[in-house]
Tab-separated table of C-alpha atoms in Angstrom:
chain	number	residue	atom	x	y	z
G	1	UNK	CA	78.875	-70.022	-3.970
G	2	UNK	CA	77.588	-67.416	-6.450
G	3	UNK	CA	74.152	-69.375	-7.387
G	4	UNK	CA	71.895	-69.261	-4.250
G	5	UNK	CA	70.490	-72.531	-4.784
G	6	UNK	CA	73.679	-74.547	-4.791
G	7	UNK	CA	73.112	-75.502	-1.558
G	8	UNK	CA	70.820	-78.182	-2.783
G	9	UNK	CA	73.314	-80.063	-4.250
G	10	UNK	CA	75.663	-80.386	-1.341
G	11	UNK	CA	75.467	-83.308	0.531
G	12	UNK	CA	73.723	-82.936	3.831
G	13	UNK	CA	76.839	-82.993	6.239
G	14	UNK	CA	76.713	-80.345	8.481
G	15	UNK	CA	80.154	-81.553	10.273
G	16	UNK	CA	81.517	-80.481	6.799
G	17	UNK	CA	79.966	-77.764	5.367
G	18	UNK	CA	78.345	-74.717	5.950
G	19	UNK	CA	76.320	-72.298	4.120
G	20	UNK	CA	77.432	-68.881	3.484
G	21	UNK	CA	75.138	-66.694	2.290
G	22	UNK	CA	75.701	-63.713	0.345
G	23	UNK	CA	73.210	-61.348	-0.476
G	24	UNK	CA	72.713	-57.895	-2.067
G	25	UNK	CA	73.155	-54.591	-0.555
G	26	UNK	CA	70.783	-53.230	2.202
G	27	UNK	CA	69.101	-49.999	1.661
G	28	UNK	CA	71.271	-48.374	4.100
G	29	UNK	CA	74.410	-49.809	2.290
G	30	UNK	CA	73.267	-48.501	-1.309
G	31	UNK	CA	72.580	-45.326	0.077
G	32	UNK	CA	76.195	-45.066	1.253
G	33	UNK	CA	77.693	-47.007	-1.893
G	34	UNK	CA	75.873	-43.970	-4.084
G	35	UNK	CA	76.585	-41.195	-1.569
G	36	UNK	CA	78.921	-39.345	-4.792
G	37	UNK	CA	75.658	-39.532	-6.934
G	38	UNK	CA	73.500	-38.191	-4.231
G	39	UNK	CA	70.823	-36.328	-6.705
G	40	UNK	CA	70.186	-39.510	-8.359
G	41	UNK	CA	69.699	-41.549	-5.351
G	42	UNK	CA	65.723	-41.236	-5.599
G	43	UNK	CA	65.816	-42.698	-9.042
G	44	UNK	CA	67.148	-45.601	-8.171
G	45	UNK	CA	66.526	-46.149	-4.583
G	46	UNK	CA	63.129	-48.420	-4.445
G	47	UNK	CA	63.101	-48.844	-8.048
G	48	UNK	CA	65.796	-50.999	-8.912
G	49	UNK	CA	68.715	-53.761	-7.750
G	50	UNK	CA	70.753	-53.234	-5.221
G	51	UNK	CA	73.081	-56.208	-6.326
G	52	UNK	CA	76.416	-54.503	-5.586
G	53	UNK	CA	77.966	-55.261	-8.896
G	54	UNK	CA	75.249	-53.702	-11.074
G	55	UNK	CA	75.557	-50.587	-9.048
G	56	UNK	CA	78.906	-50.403	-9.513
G	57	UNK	CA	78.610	-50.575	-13.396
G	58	UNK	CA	76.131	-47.427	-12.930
G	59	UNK	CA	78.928	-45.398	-11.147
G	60	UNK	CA	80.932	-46.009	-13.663
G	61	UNK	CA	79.095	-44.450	-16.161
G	62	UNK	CA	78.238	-42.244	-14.271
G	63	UNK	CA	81.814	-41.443	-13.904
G	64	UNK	CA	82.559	-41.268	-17.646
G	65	UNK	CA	79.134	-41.054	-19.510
G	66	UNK	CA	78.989	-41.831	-23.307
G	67	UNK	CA	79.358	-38.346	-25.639
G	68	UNK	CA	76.147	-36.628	-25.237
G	69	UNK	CA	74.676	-38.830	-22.410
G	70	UNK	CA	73.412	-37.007	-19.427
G	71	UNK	CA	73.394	-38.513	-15.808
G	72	UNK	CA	69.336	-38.819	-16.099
G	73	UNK	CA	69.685	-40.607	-19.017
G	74	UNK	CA	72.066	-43.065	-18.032
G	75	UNK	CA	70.107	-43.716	-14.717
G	76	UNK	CA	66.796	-43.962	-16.521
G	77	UNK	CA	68.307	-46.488	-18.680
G	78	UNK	CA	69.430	-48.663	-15.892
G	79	UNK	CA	66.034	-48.252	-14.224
G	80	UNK	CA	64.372	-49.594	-17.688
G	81	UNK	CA	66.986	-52.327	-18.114
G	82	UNK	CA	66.135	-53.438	-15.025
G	83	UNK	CA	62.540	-53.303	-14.964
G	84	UNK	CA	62.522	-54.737	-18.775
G	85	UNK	CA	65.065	-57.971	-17.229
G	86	UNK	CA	62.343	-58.069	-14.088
G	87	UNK	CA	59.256	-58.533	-16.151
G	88	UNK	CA	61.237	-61.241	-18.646
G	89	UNK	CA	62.124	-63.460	-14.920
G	90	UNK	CA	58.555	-62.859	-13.324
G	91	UNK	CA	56.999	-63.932	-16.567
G	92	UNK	CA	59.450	-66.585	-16.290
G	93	UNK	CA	58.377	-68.191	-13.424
G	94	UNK	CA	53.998	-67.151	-13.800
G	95	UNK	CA	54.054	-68.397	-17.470
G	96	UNK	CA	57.021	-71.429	-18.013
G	97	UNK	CA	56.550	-73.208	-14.948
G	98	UNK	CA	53.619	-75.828	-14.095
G	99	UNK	CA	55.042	-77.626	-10.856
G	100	UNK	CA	54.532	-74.301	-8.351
G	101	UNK	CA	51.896	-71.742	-7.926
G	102	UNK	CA	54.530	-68.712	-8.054
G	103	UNK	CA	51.444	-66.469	-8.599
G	104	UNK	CA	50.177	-67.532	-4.751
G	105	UNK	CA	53.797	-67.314	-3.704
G	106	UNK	CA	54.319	-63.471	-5.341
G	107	UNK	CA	50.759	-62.634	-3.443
G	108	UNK	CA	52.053	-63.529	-0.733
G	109	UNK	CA	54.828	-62.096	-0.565
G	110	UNK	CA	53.458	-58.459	-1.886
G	111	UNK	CA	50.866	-59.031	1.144
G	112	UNK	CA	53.571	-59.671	3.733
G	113	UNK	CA	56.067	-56.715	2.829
G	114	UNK	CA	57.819	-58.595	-0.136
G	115	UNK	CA	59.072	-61.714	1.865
G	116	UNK	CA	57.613	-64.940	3.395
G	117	UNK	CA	59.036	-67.691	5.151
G	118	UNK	CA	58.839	-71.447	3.835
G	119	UNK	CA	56.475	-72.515	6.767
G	120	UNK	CA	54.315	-69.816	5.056
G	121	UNK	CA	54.731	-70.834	1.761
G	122	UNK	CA	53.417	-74.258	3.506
G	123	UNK	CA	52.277	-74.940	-0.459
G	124	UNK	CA	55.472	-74.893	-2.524
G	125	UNK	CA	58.202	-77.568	-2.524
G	126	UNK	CA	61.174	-75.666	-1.787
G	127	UNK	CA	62.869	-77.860	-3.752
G	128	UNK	CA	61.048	-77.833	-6.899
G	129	UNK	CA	60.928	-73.777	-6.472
G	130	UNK	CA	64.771	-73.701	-6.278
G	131	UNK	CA	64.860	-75.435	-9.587
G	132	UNK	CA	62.760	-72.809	-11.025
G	133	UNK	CA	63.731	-69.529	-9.449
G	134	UNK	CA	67.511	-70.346	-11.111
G	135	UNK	CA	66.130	-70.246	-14.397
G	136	UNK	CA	63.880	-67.598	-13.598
G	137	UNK	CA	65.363	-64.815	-11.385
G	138	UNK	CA	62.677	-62.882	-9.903
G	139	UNK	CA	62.312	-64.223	-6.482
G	140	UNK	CA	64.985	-65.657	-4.227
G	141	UNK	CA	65.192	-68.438	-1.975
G	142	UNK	CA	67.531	-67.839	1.023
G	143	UNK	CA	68.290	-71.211	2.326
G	144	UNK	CA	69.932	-70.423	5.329
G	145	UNK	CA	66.945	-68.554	6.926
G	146	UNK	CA	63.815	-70.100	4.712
G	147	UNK	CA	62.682	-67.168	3.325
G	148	UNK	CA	61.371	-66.400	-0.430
G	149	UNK	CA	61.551	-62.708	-1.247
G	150	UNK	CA	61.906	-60.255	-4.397
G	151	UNK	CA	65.425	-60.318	-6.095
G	152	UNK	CA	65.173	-56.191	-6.299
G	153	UNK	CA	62.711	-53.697	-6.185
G	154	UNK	CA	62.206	-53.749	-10.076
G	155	UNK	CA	60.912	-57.226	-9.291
G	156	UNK	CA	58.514	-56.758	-6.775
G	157	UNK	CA	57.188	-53.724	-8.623
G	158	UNK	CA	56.637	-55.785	-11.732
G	159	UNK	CA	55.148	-58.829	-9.272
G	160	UNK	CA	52.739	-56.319	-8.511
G	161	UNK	CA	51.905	-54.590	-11.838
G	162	UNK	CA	51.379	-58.294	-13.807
G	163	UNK	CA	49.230	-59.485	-10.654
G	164	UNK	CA	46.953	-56.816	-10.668
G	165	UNK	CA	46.393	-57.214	-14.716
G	166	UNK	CA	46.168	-60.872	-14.093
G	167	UNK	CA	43.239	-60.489	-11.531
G	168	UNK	CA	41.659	-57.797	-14.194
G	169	UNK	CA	41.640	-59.953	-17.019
G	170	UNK	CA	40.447	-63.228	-14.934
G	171	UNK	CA	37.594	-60.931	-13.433
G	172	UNK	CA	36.868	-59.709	-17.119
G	173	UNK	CA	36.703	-62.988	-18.596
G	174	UNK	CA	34.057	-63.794	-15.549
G	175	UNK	CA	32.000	-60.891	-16.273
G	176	UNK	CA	32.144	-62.281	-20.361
G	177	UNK	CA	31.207	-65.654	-19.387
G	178	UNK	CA	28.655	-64.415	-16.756
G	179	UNK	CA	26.694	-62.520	-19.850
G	180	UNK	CA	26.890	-65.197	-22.163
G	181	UNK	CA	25.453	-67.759	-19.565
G	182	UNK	CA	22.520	-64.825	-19.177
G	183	UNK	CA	22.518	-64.396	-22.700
G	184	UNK	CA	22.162	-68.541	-23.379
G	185	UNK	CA	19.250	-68.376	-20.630
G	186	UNK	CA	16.953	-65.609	-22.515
Protein backbone atom coordinates (compact mmCIF):
# COMPACT_ATOMS: atom_id res chain seq x y z
CA UNK A 1 0.00 0.00 0.00
CA UNK A 2 1.74 3.24 -1.04
CA UNK A 3 -0.66 5.72 1.11
CA UNK A 4 0.13 5.09 4.84
CA UNK A 5 -3.26 5.59 5.94
CA UNK A 6 -4.96 2.95 3.85
CA UNK A 7 -5.05 0.85 6.55
CA UNK A 8 -8.12 2.58 7.76
CA UNK A 9 -10.14 1.45 5.19
CA UNK A 10 -9.48 -2.24 5.45
CA UNK A 11 -11.80 -4.13 7.21
CA UNK A 12 -10.69 -5.16 10.65
CA UNK A 13 -9.86 -8.95 9.97
CA UNK A 14 -6.72 -9.77 11.21
CA UNK A 15 -7.14 -13.63 10.03
CA UNK A 16 -6.94 -11.87 6.58
CA UNK A 17 -4.84 -9.15 6.41
CA UNK A 18 -1.88 -7.71 7.60
CA UNK A 19 -0.20 -4.47 7.56
CA UNK A 20 2.99 -3.93 5.88
CA UNK A 21 4.60 -1.01 6.48
CA UNK A 22 6.98 0.70 4.39
CA UNK A 23 8.84 3.54 5.37
CA UNK A 24 11.69 5.84 4.23
CA UNK A 25 15.30 5.31 4.49
CA UNK A 26 17.17 5.33 7.89
CA UNK A 27 20.00 7.64 8.35
CA UNK A 28 22.38 4.89 8.17
CA UNK A 29 20.75 3.67 4.84
CA UNK A 30 20.95 7.27 3.12
CA UNK A 31 24.32 7.56 4.13
CA UNK A 32 25.16 4.37 2.23
CA UNK A 33 22.57 5.07 -0.72
CA UNK A 34 24.75 8.57 -1.23
CA UNK A 35 28.15 7.03 -0.44
CA UNK A 36 29.23 8.16 -4.54
CA UNK A 37 28.23 11.80 -3.54
CA UNK A 38 30.08 11.71 -0.33
CA UNK A 39 31.00 15.70 -0.25
CA UNK A 40 27.45 16.49 -0.47
CA UNK A 41 26.27 14.22 2.15
CA UNK A 42 26.20 17.15 4.87
CA UNK A 43 23.88 19.12 2.69
CA UNK A 44 21.43 16.89 2.67
CA UNK A 45 21.82 14.68 5.59
CA UNK A 46 19.42 16.31 8.47
CA UNK A 47 18.04 18.73 6.14
CA UNK A 48 15.94 16.98 3.86
CA UNK A 49 13.82 13.52 2.85
CA UNK A 50 15.17 10.51 2.97
CA UNK A 51 12.19 8.97 0.91
CA UNK A 52 14.28 6.63 -1.27
CA UNK A 53 12.78 7.70 -4.52
CA UNK A 54 13.48 11.44 -4.17
CA UNK A 55 17.04 10.59 -3.45
CA UNK A 56 17.35 8.71 -6.24
CA UNK A 57 16.11 11.56 -8.59
CA UNK A 58 19.07 13.69 -6.87
CA UNK A 59 21.71 11.07 -8.00
CA UNK A 60 20.60 11.32 -11.06
CA UNK A 61 21.28 14.68 -11.58
CA UNK A 62 23.85 14.49 -9.98
CA UNK A 63 24.98 12.02 -12.46
CA UNK A 64 24.20 14.17 -15.52
CA UNK A 65 23.64 17.83 -14.28
CA UNK A 66 21.86 20.37 -16.60
CA UNK A 67 24.61 22.61 -18.87
CA UNK A 68 26.12 24.92 -16.47
CA UNK A 69 24.66 23.40 -13.22
CA UNK A 70 27.12 22.63 -10.54
CA UNK A 71 26.65 19.75 -7.92
CA UNK A 72 25.97 22.61 -5.09
CA UNK A 73 23.49 23.97 -7.06
CA UNK A 74 21.58 21.07 -7.84
CA UNK A 75 21.70 19.92 -4.11
CA UNK A 76 20.72 23.34 -2.84
CA UNK A 77 17.83 23.20 -5.07
CA UNK A 78 16.58 19.96 -3.76
CA UNK A 79 17.17 21.19 -0.20
CA UNK A 80 14.82 24.39 -1.12
CA UNK A 81 12.28 22.25 -2.97
CA UNK A 82 11.98 20.40 -0.14
CA UNK A 83 11.85 22.81 2.52
CA UNK A 84 9.45 25.12 0.18
CA UNK A 85 6.95 21.52 -0.24
CA UNK A 86 7.50 21.15 3.87
CA UNK A 87 6.27 24.55 4.82
CA UNK A 88 3.14 24.28 2.05
CA UNK A 89 2.08 20.54 4.17
CA UNK A 90 2.82 21.98 7.78
CA UNK A 91 0.80 25.02 6.90
CA UNK A 92 -1.49 22.52 5.62
CA UNK A 93 -2.34 20.85 8.53
CA UNK A 94 -1.77 24.32 11.36
CA UNK A 95 -3.95 26.53 9.04
CA UNK A 96 -6.79 24.15 6.89
CA UNK A 97 -7.70 21.90 9.50
CA UNK A 98 -10.21 22.63 12.56
CA UNK A 99 -10.96 18.97 13.91
CA UNK A 100 -7.13 18.40 15.52
CA UNK A 101 -4.76 20.51 17.41
CA UNK A 102 -1.68 19.58 15.00
CA UNK A 103 0.09 22.59 16.61
CA UNK A 104 0.01 20.51 20.24
CA UNK A 105 0.78 17.39 18.25
CA UNK A 106 4.06 19.13 16.28
CA UNK A 107 5.11 20.42 20.06
CA UNK A 108 5.08 17.44 21.03
CA UNK A 109 6.71 15.81 18.91
CA UNK A 110 9.74 18.55 18.57
CA UNK A 111 9.81 18.05 22.57
CA UNK A 112 10.10 14.27 22.39
CA UNK A 113 12.88 13.95 19.57
CA UNK A 114 10.41 14.36 16.55
CA UNK A 115 8.05 11.35 17.36
CA UNK A 116 5.26 10.47 19.87
CA UNK A 117 3.19 7.61 20.35
CA UNK A 118 -0.78 7.72 20.10
CA UNK A 119 -1.19 7.01 23.93
CA UNK A 120 0.77 10.33 24.03
CA UNK A 121 -1.06 12.09 21.66
CA UNK A 122 -3.98 10.91 24.23
CA UNK A 123 -5.79 14.27 22.52
CA UNK A 124 -6.06 13.56 18.79
CA UNK A 125 -8.42 11.06 17.13
CA UNK A 126 -6.17 9.01 15.19
CA UNK A 127 -8.68 8.69 12.92
CA UNK A 128 -9.64 12.12 12.15
CA UNK A 129 -5.64 12.91 12.00
CA UNK A 130 -5.22 10.20 9.30
CA UNK A 131 -7.77 12.01 7.25
CA UNK A 132 -5.80 15.08 7.50
CA UNK A 133 -2.15 14.14 7.41
CA UNK A 134 -3.09 12.55 3.63
CA UNK A 135 -3.99 15.79 2.45
CA UNK A 136 -1.40 17.41 4.29
CA UNK A 137 1.98 15.56 4.32
CA UNK A 138 4.03 16.82 7.03
CA UNK A 139 3.64 14.35 9.75
CA UNK A 140 3.07 10.63 9.47
CA UNK A 141 1.02 8.23 11.18
CA UNK A 142 2.58 4.72 11.38
CA UNK A 143 -0.25 2.46 12.12
CA UNK A 144 1.44 -0.54 12.81
CA UNK A 145 3.44 0.83 15.83
CA UNK A 146 1.12 4.09 16.86
CA UNK A 147 3.48 6.55 16.39
CA UNK A 148 3.11 10.24 14.75
CA UNK A 149 6.45 11.60 13.60
CA UNK A 150 7.98 14.16 10.92
CA UNK A 151 7.73 12.95 7.21
CA UNK A 152 11.62 14.29 6.73
CA UNK A 153 13.85 16.49 8.30
CA UNK A 154 12.72 19.52 6.08
CA UNK A 155 9.49 18.99 8.00
CA UNK A 156 10.44 18.97 11.38
CA UNK A 157 12.75 21.90 10.73
CA UNK A 158 9.90 23.93 9.33
CA UNK A 159 7.52 22.46 12.46
CA UNK A 160 9.96 24.18 14.41
CA UNK A 161 10.66 27.48 12.59
CA UNK A 162 6.53 28.29 12.14
CA UNK A 163 6.07 27.25 15.97
CA UNK A 164 8.46 29.46 17.29
CA UNK A 165 6.95 32.55 15.06
CA UNK A 166 3.58 31.36 16.11
CA UNK A 167 4.42 31.65 19.92
CA UNK A 168 6.17 35.23 18.96
CA UNK A 169 3.34 36.68 17.37
CA UNK A 170 0.66 35.22 20.06
CA UNK A 171 3.06 36.67 22.86
CA UNK A 172 3.18 40.02 20.78
CA UNK A 173 -0.38 40.35 20.34
CA UNK A 174 -0.53 39.81 24.42
CA UNK A 175 1.91 42.42 25.07
CA UNK A 176 -0.52 44.83 22.42
CA UNK A 177 -3.56 43.94 24.19
CA UNK A 178 -1.86 44.14 27.66
CA UNK A 179 -1.02 48.08 26.80
CA UNK A 180 -4.20 48.90 25.46
CA UNK A 181 -6.07 47.42 28.57
CA UNK A 182 -3.37 49.86 30.61
CA UNK A 183 -3.91 52.42 28.21
CA UNK A 184 -8.10 52.10 28.55
CA UNK A 185 -7.42 52.19 32.50
CA UNK A 186 -5.44 55.74 32.58
Amino acid sequence: MSDANTAFVQPNDEGRNQVLWLDDLTRAETEEFLDIHAPLRPEVLGRTTCRASQLNALCCNLDEPPPGASAADIVTAFVNEDRLDAFHNLRGLLEDTNTVDFERLMQAMIDNGGSVTTTQAWFVDMKTAAEEIRANQAIQLNVVTGVYSFNSAADAIAAEEELAVRRSRRAADAIAAAKEELAVRR
